[in-house]
C-alpha positions as CSV (number, residue, x, y, z in Angstrom):
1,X,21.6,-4.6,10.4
2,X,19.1,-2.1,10.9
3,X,14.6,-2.0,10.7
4,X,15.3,0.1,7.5
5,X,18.1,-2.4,5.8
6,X,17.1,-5.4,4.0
7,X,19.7,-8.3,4.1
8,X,22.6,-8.0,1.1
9,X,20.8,-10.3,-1.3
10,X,17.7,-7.7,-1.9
11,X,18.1,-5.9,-5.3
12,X,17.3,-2.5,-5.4
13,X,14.2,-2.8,-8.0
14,X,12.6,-5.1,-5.5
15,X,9.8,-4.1,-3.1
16,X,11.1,-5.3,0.4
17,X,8.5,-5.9,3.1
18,X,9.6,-4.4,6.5
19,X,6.8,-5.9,8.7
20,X,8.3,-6.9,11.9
21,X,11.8,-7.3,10.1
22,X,10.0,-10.1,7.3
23,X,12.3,-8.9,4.6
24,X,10.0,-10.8,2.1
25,X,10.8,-9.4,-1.6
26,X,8.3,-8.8,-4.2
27,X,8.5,-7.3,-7.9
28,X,5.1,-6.2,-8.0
29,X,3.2,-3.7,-5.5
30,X,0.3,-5.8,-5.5
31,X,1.8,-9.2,-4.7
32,X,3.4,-6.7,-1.2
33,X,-0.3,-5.5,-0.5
34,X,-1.7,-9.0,-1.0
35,X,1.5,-10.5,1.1
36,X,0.8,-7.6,3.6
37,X,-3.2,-8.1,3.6
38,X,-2.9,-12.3,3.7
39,X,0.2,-12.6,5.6
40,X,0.5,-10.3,8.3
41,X,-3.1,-8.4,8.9
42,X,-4.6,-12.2,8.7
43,X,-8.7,-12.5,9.0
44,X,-11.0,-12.9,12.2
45,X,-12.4,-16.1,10.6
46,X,-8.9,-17.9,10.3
47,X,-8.0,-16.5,14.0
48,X,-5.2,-14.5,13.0
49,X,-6.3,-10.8,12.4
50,X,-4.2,-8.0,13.6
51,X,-5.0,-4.4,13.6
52,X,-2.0,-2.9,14.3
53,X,0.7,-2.0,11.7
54,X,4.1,-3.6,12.6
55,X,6.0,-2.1,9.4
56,X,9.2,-0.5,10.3
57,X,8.8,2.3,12.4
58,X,5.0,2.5,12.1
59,X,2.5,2.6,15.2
60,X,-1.2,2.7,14.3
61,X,-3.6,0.8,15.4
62,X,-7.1,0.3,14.0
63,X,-10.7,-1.1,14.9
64,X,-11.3,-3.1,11.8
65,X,-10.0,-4.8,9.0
66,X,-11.0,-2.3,6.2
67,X,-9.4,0.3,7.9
68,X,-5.9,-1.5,8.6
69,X,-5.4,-2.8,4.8
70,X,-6.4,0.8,4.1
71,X,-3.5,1.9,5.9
72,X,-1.3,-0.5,4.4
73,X,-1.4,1.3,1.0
74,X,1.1,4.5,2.8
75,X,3.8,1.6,2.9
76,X,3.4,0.2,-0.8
77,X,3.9,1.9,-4.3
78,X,0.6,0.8,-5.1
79,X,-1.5,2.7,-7.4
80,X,-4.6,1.1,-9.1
81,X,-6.7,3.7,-10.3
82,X,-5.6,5.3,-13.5
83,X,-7.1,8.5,-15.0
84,X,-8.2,7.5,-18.9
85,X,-7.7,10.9,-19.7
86,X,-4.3,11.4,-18.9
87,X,-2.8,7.6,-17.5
88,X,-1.9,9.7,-14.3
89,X,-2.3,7.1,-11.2
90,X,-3.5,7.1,-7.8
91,X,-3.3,4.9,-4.8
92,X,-7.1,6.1,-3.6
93,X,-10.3,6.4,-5.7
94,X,-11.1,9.7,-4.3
95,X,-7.6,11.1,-5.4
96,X,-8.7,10.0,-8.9
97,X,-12.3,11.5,-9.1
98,X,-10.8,15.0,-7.3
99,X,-8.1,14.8,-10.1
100,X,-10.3,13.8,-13.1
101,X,-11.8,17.4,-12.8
102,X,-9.0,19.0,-14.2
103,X,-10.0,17.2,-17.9
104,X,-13.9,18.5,-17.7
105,X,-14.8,21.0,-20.0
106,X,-15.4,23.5,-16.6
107,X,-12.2,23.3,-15.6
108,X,-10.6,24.1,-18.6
109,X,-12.6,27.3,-19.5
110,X,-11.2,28.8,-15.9
């Protein structure tokens, strides 16, 4: 079995986590971030961070915490922040206030 290949009993719908071969399954995006974030990138105060991205295939390495979990949002389908103008989602807030120009009355008139 391969880094990319999940054992057999994974349905395709699920979200697999490919950290170090972990193969943990989750339904939800956020339940993989929050596996990802808890699990695996761990916290200075418990002893057990890492800042280093061990998902399939993936080399970067970070100098905090923030900037890791950050990171961790290219691997997961995870987009929180909706546009109320449209319902268009985006996994960064700075993609949604860049977008959210196209509904302002400015934007339109071009």
């Amino acid at each position: 079995m391969s880094l990319l290949t999940p054992p057999p009993s994974v349905k395709s719908e699920e979200l697999v986590c490919l950290w170090n071969q972990c193969f943990r399954t989750f339904e939800d995006p956020e339940l993989l971030y929050g596996h990802l974030a808890h699990d695996h990138v761990g916290r200075k105060s418990t002893g057990n961070l890492c800042l280093s991205c061990h998902w399939d295939k993936c080399e970067v390495v970070t100098t905090k915490r923030d900037h890791i979990t950050s990171h961790l949002r290219v691997h997961v389908p995870l987009k929180p922040h909706v546009c109320e103008s449209c319902k268009k989602a985006f996994k960064r807030p700075q993609d949604l206030k860049k977008h959210e120009k196209i509904h302002t009355d400015q934007h339109q008139q071009q």
